[in-house]
Each structure stands twice: as C-alpha cells, then as structure tokens.
PDB file of C-alpha atoms and ligand atoms in Angstrom:
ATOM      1  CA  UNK Y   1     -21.771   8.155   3.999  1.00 91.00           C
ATOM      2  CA  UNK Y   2     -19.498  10.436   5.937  1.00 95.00           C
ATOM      3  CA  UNK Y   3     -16.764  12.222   4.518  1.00 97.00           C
ATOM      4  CA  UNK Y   4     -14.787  11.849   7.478  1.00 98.00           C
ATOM      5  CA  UNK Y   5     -15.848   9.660  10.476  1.00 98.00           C
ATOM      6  CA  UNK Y   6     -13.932   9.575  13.671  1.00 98.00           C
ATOM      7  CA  UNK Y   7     -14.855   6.447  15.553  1.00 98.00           C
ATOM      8  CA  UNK Y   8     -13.687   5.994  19.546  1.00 98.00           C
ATOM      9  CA  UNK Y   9     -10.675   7.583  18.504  1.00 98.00           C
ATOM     10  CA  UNK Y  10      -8.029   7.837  21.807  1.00 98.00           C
ATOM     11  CA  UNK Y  11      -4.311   8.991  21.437  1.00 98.00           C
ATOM     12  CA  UNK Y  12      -2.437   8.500  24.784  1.00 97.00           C
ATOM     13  CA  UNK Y  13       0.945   9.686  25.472  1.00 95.00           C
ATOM     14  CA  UNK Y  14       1.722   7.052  28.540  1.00 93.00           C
ATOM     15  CA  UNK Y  15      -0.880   6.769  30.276  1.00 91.00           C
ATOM     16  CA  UNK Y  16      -2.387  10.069  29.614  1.00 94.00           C
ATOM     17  CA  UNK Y  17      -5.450  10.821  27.183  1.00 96.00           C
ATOM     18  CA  UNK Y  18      -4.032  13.496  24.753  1.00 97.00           C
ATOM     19  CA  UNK Y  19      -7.401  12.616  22.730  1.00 98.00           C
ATOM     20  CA  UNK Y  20     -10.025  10.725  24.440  1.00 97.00           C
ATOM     21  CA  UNK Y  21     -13.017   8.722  22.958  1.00 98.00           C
ATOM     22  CA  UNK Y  22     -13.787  10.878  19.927  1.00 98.00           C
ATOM     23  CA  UNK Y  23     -16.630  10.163  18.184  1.00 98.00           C
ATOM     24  CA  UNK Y  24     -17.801  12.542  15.081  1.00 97.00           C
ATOM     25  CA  UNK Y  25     -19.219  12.558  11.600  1.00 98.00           C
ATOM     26  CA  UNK Y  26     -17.879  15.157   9.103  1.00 98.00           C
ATOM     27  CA  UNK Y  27     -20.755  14.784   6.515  1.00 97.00           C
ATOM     28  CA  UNK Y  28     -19.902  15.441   2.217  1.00 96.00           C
ATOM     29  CA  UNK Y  29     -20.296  19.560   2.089  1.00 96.00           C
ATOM     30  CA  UNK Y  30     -20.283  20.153   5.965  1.00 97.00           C
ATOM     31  CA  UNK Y  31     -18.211  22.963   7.460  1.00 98.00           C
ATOM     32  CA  UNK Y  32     -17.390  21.693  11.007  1.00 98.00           C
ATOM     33  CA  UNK Y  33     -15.759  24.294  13.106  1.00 97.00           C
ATOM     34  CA  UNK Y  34     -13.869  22.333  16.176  1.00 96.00           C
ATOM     35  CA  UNK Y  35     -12.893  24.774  19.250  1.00 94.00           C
ATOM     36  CA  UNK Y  36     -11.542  24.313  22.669  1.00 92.00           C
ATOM     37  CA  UNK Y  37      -8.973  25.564  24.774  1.00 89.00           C
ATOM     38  CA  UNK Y  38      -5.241  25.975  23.992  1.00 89.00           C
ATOM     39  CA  UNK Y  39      -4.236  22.017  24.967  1.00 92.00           C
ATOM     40  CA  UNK Y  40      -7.685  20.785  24.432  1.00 94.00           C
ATOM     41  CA  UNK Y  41      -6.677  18.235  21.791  1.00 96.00           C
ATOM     42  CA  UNK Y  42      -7.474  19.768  18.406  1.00 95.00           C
ATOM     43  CA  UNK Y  43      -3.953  19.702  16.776  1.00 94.00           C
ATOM     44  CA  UNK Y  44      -3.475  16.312  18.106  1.00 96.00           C
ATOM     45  CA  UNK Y  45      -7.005  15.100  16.404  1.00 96.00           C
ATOM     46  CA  UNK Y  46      -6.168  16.806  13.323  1.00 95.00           C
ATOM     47  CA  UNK Y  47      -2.517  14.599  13.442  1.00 95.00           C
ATOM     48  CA  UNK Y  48      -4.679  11.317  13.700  1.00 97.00           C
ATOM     49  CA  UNK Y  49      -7.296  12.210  11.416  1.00 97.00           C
ATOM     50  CA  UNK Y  50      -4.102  12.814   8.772  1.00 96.00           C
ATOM     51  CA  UNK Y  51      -2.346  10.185   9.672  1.00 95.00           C
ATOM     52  CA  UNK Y  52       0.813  11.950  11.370  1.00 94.00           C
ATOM     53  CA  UNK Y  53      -0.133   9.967  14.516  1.00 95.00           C
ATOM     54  CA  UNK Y  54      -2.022   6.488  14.846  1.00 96.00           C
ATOM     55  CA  UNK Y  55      -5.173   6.231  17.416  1.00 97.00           C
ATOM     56  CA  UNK Y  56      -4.317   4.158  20.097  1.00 97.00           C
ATOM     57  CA  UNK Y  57      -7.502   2.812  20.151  1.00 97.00           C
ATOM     58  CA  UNK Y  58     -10.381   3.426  17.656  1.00 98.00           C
ATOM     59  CA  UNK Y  59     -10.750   3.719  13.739  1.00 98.00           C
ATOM     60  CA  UNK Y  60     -10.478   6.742  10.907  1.00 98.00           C
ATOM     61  CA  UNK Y  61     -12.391   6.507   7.889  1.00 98.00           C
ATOM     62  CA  UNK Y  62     -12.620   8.363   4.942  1.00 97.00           C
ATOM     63  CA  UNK Y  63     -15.090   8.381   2.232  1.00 94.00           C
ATOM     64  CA  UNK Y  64     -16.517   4.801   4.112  1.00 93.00           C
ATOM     65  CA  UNK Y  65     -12.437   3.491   3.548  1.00 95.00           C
ATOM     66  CA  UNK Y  66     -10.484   2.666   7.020  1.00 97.00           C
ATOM     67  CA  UNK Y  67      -7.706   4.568   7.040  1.00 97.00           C
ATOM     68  CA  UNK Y  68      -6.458   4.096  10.347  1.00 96.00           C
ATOM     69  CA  UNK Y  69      -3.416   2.695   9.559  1.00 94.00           C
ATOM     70  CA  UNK Y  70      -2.206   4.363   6.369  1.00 96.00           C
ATOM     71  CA  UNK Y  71       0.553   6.958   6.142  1.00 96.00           C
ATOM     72  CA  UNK Y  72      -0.233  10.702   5.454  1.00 94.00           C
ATOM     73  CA  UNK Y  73       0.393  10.674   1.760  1.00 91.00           C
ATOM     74  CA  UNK Y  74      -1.726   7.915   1.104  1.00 94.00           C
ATOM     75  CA  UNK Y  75      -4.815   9.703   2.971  1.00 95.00           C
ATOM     76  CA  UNK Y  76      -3.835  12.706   0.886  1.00 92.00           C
ATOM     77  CA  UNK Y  77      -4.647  10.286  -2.278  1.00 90.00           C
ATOM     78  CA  UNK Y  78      -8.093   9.518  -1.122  1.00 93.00           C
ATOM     79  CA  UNK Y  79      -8.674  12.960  -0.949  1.00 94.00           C
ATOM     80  CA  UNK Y  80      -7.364  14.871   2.425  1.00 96.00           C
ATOM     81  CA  UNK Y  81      -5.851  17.850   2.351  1.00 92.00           C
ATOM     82  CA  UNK Y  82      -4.354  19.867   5.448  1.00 87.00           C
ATOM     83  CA  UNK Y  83      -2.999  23.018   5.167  1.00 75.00           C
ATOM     84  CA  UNK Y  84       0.656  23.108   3.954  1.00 59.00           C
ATOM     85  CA  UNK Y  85       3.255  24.133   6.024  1.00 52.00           C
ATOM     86  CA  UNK Y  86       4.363  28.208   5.367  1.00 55.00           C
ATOM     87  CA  UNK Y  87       7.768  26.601   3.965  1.00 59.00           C
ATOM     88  CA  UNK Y  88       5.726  24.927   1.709  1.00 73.00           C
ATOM     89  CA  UNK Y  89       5.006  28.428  -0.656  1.00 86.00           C
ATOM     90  CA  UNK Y  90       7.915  29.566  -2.282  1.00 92.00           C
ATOM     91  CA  UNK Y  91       8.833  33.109  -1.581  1.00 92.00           C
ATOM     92  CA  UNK Y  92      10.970  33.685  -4.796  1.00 95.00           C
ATOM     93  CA  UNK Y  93       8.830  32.302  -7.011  1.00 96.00           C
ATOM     94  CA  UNK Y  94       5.384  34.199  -7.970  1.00 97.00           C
ATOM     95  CA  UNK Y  95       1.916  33.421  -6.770  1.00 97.00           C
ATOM     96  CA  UNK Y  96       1.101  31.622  -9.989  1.00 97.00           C
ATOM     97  CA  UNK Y  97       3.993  29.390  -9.942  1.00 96.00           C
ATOM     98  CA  UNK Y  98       3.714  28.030  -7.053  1.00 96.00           C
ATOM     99  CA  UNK Y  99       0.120  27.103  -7.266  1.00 96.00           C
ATOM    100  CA  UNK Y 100       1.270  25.556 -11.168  1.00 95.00           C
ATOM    101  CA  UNK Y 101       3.709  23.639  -9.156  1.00 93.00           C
ATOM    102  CA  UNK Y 102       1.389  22.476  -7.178  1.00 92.00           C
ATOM    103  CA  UNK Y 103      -0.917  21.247  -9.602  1.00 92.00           C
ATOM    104  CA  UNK Y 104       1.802  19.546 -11.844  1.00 90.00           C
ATOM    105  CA  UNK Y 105       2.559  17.812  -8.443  1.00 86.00           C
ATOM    106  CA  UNK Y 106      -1.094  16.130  -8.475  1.00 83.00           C
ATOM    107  CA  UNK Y 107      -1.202  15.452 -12.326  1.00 79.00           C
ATOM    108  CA  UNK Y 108       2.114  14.150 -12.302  1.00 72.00           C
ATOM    109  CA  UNK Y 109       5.048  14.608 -14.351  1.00 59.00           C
ATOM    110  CA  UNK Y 110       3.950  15.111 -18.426  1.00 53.00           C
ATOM    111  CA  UNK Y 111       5.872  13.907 -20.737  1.00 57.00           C
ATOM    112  CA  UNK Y 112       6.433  14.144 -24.491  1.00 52.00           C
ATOM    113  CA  UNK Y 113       3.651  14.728 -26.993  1.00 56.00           C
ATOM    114  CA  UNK Y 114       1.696  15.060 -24.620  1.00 63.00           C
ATOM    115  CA  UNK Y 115       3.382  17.817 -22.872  1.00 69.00           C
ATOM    116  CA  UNK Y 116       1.758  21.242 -24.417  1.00 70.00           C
ATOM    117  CA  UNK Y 117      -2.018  20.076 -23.680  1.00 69.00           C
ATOM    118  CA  UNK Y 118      -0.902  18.950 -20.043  1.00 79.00           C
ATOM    119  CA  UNK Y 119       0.912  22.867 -19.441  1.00 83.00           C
ATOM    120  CA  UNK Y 120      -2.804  24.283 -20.947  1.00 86.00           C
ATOM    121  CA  UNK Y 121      -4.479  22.264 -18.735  1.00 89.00           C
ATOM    122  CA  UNK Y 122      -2.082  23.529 -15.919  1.00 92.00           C
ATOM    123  CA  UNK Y 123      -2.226  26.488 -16.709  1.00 94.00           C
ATOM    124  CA  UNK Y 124      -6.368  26.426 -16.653  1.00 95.00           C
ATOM    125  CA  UNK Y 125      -6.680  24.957 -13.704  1.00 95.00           C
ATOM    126  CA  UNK Y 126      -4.229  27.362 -12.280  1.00 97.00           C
ATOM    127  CA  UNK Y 127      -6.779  30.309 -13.063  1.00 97.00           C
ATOM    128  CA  UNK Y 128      -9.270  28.674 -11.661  1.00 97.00           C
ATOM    129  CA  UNK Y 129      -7.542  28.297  -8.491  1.00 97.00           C
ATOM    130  CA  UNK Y 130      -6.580  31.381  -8.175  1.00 98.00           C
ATOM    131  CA  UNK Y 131      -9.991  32.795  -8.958  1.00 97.00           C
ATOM    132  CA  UNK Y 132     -11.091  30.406  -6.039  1.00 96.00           C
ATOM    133  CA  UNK Y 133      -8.823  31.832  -3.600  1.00 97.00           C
ATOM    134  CA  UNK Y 134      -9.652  35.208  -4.808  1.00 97.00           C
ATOM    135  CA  UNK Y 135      -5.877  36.501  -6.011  1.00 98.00           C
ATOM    136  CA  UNK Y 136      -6.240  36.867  -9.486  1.00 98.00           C
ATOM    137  CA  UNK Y 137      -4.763  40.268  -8.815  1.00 97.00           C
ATOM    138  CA  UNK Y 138      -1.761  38.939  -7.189  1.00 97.00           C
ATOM    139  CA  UNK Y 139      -1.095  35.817  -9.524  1.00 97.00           C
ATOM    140  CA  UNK Y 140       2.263  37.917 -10.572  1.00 97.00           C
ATOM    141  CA  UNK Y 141       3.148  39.040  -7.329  1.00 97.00           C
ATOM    142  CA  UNK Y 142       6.455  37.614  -5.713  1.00 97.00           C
ATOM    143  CA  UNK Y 143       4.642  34.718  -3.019  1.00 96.00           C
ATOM    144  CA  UNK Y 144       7.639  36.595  -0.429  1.00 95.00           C
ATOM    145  CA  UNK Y 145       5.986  39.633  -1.123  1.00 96.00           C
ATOM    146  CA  UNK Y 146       2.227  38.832   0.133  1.00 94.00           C
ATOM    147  CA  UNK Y 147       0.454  40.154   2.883  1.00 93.00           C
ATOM    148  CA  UNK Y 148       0.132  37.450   6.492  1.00 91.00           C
ATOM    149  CA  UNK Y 149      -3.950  36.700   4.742  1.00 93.00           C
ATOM    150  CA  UNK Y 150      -2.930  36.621   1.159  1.00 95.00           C
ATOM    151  CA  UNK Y 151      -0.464  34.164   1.963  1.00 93.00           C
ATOM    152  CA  UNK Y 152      -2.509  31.955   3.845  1.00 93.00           C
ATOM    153  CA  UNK Y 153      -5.140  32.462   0.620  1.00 95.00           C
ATOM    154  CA  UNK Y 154      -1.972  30.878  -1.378  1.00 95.00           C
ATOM    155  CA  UNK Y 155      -1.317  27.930   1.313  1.00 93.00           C
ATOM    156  CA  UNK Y 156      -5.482  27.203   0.557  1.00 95.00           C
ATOM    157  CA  UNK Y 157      -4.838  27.127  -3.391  1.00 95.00           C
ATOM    158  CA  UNK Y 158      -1.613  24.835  -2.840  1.00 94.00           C
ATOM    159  CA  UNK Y 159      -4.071  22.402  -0.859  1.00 93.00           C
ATOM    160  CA  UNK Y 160      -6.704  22.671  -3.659  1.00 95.00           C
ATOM    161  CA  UNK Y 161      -4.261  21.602  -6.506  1.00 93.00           C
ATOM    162  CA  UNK Y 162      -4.561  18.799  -4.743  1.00 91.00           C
ATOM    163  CA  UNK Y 163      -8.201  18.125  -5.570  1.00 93.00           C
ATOM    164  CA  UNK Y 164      -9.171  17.168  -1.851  1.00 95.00           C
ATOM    165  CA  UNK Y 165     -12.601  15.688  -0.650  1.00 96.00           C
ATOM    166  CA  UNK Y 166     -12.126  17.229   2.857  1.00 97.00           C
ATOM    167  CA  UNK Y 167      -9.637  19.911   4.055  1.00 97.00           C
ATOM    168  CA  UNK Y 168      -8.347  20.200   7.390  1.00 96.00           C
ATOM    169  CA  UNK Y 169      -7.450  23.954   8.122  1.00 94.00           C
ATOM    170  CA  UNK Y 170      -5.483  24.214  11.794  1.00 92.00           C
ATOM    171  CA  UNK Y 171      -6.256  28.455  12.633  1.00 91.00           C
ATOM    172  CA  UNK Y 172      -6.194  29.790   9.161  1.00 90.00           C
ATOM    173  CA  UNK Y 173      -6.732  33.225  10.692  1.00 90.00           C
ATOM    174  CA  UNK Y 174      -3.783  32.845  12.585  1.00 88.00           C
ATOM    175  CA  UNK Y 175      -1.320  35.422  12.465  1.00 86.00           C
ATOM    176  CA  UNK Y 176      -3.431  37.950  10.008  1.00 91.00           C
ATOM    177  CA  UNK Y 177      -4.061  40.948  10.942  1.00 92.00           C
ATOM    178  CA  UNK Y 178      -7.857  41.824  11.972  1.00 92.00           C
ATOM    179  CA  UNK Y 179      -8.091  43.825   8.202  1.00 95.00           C
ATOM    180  CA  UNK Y 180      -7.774  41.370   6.135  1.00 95.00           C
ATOM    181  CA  UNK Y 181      -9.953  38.517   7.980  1.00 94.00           C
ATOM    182  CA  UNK Y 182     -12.716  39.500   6.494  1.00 95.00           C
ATOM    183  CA  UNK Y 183     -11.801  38.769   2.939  1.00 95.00           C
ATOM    184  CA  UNK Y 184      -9.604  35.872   4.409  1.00 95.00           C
ATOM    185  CA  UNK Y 185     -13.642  34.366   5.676  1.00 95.00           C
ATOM    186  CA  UNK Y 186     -14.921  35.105   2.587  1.00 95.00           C
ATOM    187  CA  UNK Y 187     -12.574  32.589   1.017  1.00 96.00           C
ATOM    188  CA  UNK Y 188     -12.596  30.071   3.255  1.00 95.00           C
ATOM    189  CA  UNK Y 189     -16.706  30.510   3.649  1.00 94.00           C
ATOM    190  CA  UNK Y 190     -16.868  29.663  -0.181  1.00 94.00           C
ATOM    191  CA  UNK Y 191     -14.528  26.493   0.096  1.00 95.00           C
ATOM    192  CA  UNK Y 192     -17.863  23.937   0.793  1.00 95.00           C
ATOM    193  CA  UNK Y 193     -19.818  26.451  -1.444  1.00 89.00           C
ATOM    194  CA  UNK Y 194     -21.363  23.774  -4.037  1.00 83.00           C
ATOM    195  CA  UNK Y 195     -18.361  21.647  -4.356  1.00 86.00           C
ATOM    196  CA  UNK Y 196     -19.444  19.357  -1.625  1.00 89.00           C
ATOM    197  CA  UNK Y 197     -16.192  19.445  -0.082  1.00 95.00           C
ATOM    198  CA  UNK Y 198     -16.116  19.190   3.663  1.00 97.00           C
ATOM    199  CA  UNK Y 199     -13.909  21.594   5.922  1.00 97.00           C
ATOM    200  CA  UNK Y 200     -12.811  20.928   9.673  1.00 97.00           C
ATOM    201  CA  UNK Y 201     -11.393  23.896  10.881  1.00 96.00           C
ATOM    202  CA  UNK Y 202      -9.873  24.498  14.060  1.00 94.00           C
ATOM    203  CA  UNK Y 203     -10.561  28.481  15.056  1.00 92.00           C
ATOM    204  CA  UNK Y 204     -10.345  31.064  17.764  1.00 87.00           C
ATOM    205  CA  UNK Y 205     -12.106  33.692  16.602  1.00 89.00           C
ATOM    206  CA  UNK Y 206     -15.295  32.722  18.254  1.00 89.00           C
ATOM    207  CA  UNK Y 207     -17.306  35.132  15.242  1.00 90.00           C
ATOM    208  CA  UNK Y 208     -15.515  33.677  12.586  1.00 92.00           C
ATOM    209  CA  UNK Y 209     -16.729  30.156  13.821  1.00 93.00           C
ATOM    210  CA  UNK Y 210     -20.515  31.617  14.080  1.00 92.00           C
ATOM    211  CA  UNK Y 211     -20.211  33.171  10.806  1.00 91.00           C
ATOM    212  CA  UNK Y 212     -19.207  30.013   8.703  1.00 95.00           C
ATOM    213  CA  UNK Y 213     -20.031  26.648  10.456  1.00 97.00           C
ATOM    214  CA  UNK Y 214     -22.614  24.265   9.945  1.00 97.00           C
ATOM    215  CA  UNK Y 215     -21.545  22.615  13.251  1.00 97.00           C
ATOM    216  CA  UNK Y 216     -19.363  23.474  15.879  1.00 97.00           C
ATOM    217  CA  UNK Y 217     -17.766  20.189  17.586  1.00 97.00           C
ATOM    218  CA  UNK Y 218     -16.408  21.399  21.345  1.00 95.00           C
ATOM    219  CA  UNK Y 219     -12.901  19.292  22.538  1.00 95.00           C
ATOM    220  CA  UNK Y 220     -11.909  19.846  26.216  1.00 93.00           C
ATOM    221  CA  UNK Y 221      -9.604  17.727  27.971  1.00 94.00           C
ATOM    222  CA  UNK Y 222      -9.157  16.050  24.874  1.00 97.00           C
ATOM    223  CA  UNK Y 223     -13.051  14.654  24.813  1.00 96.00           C
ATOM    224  CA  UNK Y 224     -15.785  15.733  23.001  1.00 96.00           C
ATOM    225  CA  UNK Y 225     -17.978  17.760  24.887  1.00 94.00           C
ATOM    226  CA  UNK Y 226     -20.675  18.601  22.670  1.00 94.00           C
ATOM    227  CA  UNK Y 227     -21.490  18.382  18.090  1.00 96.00           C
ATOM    228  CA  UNK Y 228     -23.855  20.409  17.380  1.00 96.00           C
ATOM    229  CA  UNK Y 229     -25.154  23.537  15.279  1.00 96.00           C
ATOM    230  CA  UNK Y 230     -23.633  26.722  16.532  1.00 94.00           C
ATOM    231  CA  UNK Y 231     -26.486  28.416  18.678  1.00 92.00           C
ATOM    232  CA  UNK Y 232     -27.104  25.030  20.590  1.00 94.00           C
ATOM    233  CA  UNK Y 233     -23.257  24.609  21.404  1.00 93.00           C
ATOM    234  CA  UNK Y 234     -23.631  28.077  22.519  1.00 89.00           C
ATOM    235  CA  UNK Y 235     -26.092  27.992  24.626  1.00 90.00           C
ATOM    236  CA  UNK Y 236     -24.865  24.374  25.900  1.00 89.00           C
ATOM    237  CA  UNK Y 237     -24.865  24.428  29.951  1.00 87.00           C
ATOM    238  CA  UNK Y 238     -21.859  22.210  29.757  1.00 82.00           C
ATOM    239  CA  UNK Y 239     -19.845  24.336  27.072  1.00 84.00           C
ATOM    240  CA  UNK Y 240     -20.524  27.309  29.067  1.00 82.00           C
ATOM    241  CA  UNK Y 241     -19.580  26.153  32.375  1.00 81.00           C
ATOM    242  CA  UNK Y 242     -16.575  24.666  30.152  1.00 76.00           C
ATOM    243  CA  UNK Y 243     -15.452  28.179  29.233  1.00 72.00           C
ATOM    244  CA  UNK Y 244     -16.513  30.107  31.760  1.00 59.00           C
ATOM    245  CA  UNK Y 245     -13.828  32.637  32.022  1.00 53.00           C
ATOM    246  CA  UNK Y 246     -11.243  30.755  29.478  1.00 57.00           C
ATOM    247  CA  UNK Y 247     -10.584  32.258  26.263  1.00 50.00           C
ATOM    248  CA  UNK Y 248     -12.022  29.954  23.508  1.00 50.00           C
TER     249      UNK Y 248
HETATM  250  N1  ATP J 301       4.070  14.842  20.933  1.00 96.48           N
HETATM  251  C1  ATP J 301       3.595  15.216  22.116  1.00 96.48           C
HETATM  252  N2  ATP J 301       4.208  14.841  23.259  1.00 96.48           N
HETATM  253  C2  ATP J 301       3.735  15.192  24.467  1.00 96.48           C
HETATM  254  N3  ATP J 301       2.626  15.934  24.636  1.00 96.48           N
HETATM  255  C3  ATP J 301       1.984  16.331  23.546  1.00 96.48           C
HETATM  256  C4  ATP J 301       2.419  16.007  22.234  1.00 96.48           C
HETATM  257  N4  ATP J 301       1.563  16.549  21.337  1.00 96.48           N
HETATM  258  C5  ATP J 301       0.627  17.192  22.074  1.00 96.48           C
HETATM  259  N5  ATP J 301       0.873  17.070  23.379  1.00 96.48           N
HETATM  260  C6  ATP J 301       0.050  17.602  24.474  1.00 96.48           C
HETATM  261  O1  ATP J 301      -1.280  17.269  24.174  1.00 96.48           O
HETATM  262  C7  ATP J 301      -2.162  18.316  24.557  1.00 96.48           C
HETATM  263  C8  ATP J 301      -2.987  18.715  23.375  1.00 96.48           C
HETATM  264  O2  ATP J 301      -2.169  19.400  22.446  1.00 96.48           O
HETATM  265  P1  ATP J 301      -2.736  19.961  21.053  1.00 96.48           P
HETATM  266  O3  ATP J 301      -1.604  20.621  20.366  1.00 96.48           O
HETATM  267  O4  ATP J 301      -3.442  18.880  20.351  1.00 96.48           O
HETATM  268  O5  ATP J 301      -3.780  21.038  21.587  1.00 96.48           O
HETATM  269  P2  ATP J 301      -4.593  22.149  20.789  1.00 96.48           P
HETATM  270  O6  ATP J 301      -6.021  21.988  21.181  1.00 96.48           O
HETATM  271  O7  ATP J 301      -4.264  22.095  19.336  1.00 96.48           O
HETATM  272  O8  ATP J 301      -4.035  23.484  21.440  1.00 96.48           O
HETATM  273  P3  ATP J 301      -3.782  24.948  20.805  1.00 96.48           P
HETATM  274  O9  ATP J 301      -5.108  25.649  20.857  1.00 96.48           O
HETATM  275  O10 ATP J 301      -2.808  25.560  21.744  1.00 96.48           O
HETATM  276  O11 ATP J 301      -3.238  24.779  19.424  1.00 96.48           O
HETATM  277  C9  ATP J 301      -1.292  19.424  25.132  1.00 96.48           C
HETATM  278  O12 ATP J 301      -1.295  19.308  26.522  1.00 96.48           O
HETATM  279  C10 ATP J 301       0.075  19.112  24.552  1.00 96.48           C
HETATM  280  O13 ATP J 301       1.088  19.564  25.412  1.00 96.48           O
HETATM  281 MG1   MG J 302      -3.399  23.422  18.017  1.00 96.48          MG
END
C-alpha cells in the first residue's frame, strides 16, 4: 500500500490549473525527489497533499486512509510531517529544548506520578533525535546561534518528534551555504535509511536530487511530466526539451 498516493489531484485558482491531473505513488521507505521550474506547482502540491488546500477535483490518501478532506493537523496524526516553519525553532532557547518541546508536544502533557518516567523518556528520545539529525555537538548551543544548515538539521528533528510516516521537505537546502550541504545531504539521505519512512522533497540542486532519490517525479505547468528513477527522467526526451535552457 502506498504511503502517500496522489490520485487525479487538480487545484484551480478560477479557471486556471495551478495543479493539474496528478497522479503518483509515494511507496513506505521511498525517497521521491519532485523538481520543476519556479511556478511549476510543487509548493502548491505539497499544500494539498498536507491539507493547507483541498483538490478541486481528485483524492489524497495516506497509509490507504482518504484524507482529502481533513484539516492539516489531523493528517499530521496519521503520520505527515512537513517541515516547520523557521518561527517554529526557538532562538532563545537551546537546541535540546526545543526538540524536548517538541516531543512533549506529541506525547502530550504528563501529569503526576507519572511525570519523572515521561521527562526520562523525553529526555531519551531527545538524544536520539538529535543523534539522528547529527547535532549532538550542538544540543547546548543557543537554536539563535546555529549556522543557515544546522538550523534546518533542527527544523528536521522538530518534524521527527513528531513520529511521521512520510515527511514533506519544501528546499531543505535552501538558503545554506554550499559548505555545509554536504553534511546537510547526509542527514536528510539517512531519513528513509531503515525506518521505512518515505520523503518527498522538493529540490534545486539538480546533484543533490541524483545523489539521494529513489525517484524523481518532474511537475511542469502544474502536470506531471514524467515518475521515474533518476537516470530515465534524465535522459527523458520530454524532460529535456522541458528544461532546455531553464534552470531546474
Ligand atoms: N494562493 C495563490 N493564489 C494565486 N496563485 C497562486 C497561489 N498559490 C500559488 N499560485 C500560483 O501557482 C503557481 C505555482 O506556484 P507554486 O508555489 O506551487 O510553485 P513552485 O513549483 O513551488 O515554485 P517555486 O520553485 O518558485 O517554489 C505559480 O504560478 C503561483 O503564482
Ligand atoms: Mg515552491
């Protein structure tokens, strides 16, 4: 069953297709890459996959479940994550704290005698986050105070506390500067790594996208031009002529 299955998915702003007749399977452990142009779509998928925006026509399902028509928070539930918002991390408070926060958020407010094993187990699962994200090293390190790729590394462990099934990352690379995308990658490389999450991750960096995905799905025009492993999208007639002179 797929993790995530987009099914004649269309978004139209008036009359005009923002997203047109998607079809695609995001299988259990997959990392999908999905490029296109700047305006192709991808954000706007993304929104309908998480449930910011409904399909106009067409159906979202996670896990097998429909989810077309419930709110963000409730697809979070069943397992979606998408990258938090940079106001999300708090800059005052330190690395570790904000990814505790994070996972008292998911386990939900402990109470009474009860209380001391629920902080161990926060505080465990903490590590292990960390570890996961690779900033061990920074776990006492004002969040303020991070490099652009360390931060984003914290905005991945804030989206893990959540436990997801599939994680949506919108240009994780975004913004960091081109010496720390390599250990930036490596993180994000090791996020299906035998957990059998799935990733969909939208990305520019045309050698990132060869370097981690399974699959790379193509949007142009808001349509799906081609889903397939990344040397046959490459060497796809129609992707080419696609991109021939625009700037993936
Ligand atoms: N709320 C909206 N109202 C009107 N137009 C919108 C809205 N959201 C998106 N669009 C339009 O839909 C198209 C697709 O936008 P989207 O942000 O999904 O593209 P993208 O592929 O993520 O681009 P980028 O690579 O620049 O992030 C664009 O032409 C955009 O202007
Ligand atoms: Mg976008």
């Amino acid at each position: 069953m797929a993790a995530v299955a987009v099914d004649g998915v269309s978004w139209r702003i008036g009359a005009v297709p923002i997203v047109d007749d998607v079809t695609l399977r995001l299988e259990p452990g997959e990392f999908m890459a999905l490029i296109g142009p700047n305006g192709a779509g991808k954000t706007s998928l993304f929104n309908l996959i998480s449930g910011l925006r409904r399909p106009s026509s067409g159906r979202i399902l996670l896990g097998g479940d429909d989810v077309s028509t419930l709110a963000p928070y409730r697809r979070a539930r069943l397992g979606l994550g998408r990258t938090f918002q940079t106001s999300a991390v708090f800059g005052s408070l330190t690395v570790a704290e904000n990814v505790a926060l994070a996972v008292q958020a998911r386990q939900g407010g402990a109470m009474r005698a009860w209380r001391k094993r629920a902080d161990r187990d926060i505080a465990v699962r903490t590590d292990k986050i960390l570890a996961e994200v690779r900033l061990t090293e920074r776990a006492m390190r004002l969040a303020g105070s991070l490099a652009h790729g360390e931060k984003r590394k914290l905005e991945i462990a804030l989206l893990l506390a959540g436990e997801p099934r599939v994680l949506l990352l919108d240009e994780p690379m975004a913004g960091v500067s081109a010496e720390e995308v390599p250990a930036l990658v490596a993180v994000v490389r090791e996020l299906t790594a035998d957990t059998g999450r799935s990733v969909l991750m939208v990305e520019h960096h045309m050698d990132v996208v060869l370097d981690v995905a399974d699959r790379v799905a193509v949007l142009h025009h808001g349509a799906l031009l081609a889903c397939d492993t990344p040397d046959a999208v490459m060497s796809d007639p129609f992707v080419q002529e696609a991109y021939l002179g625009e700037d993936l």
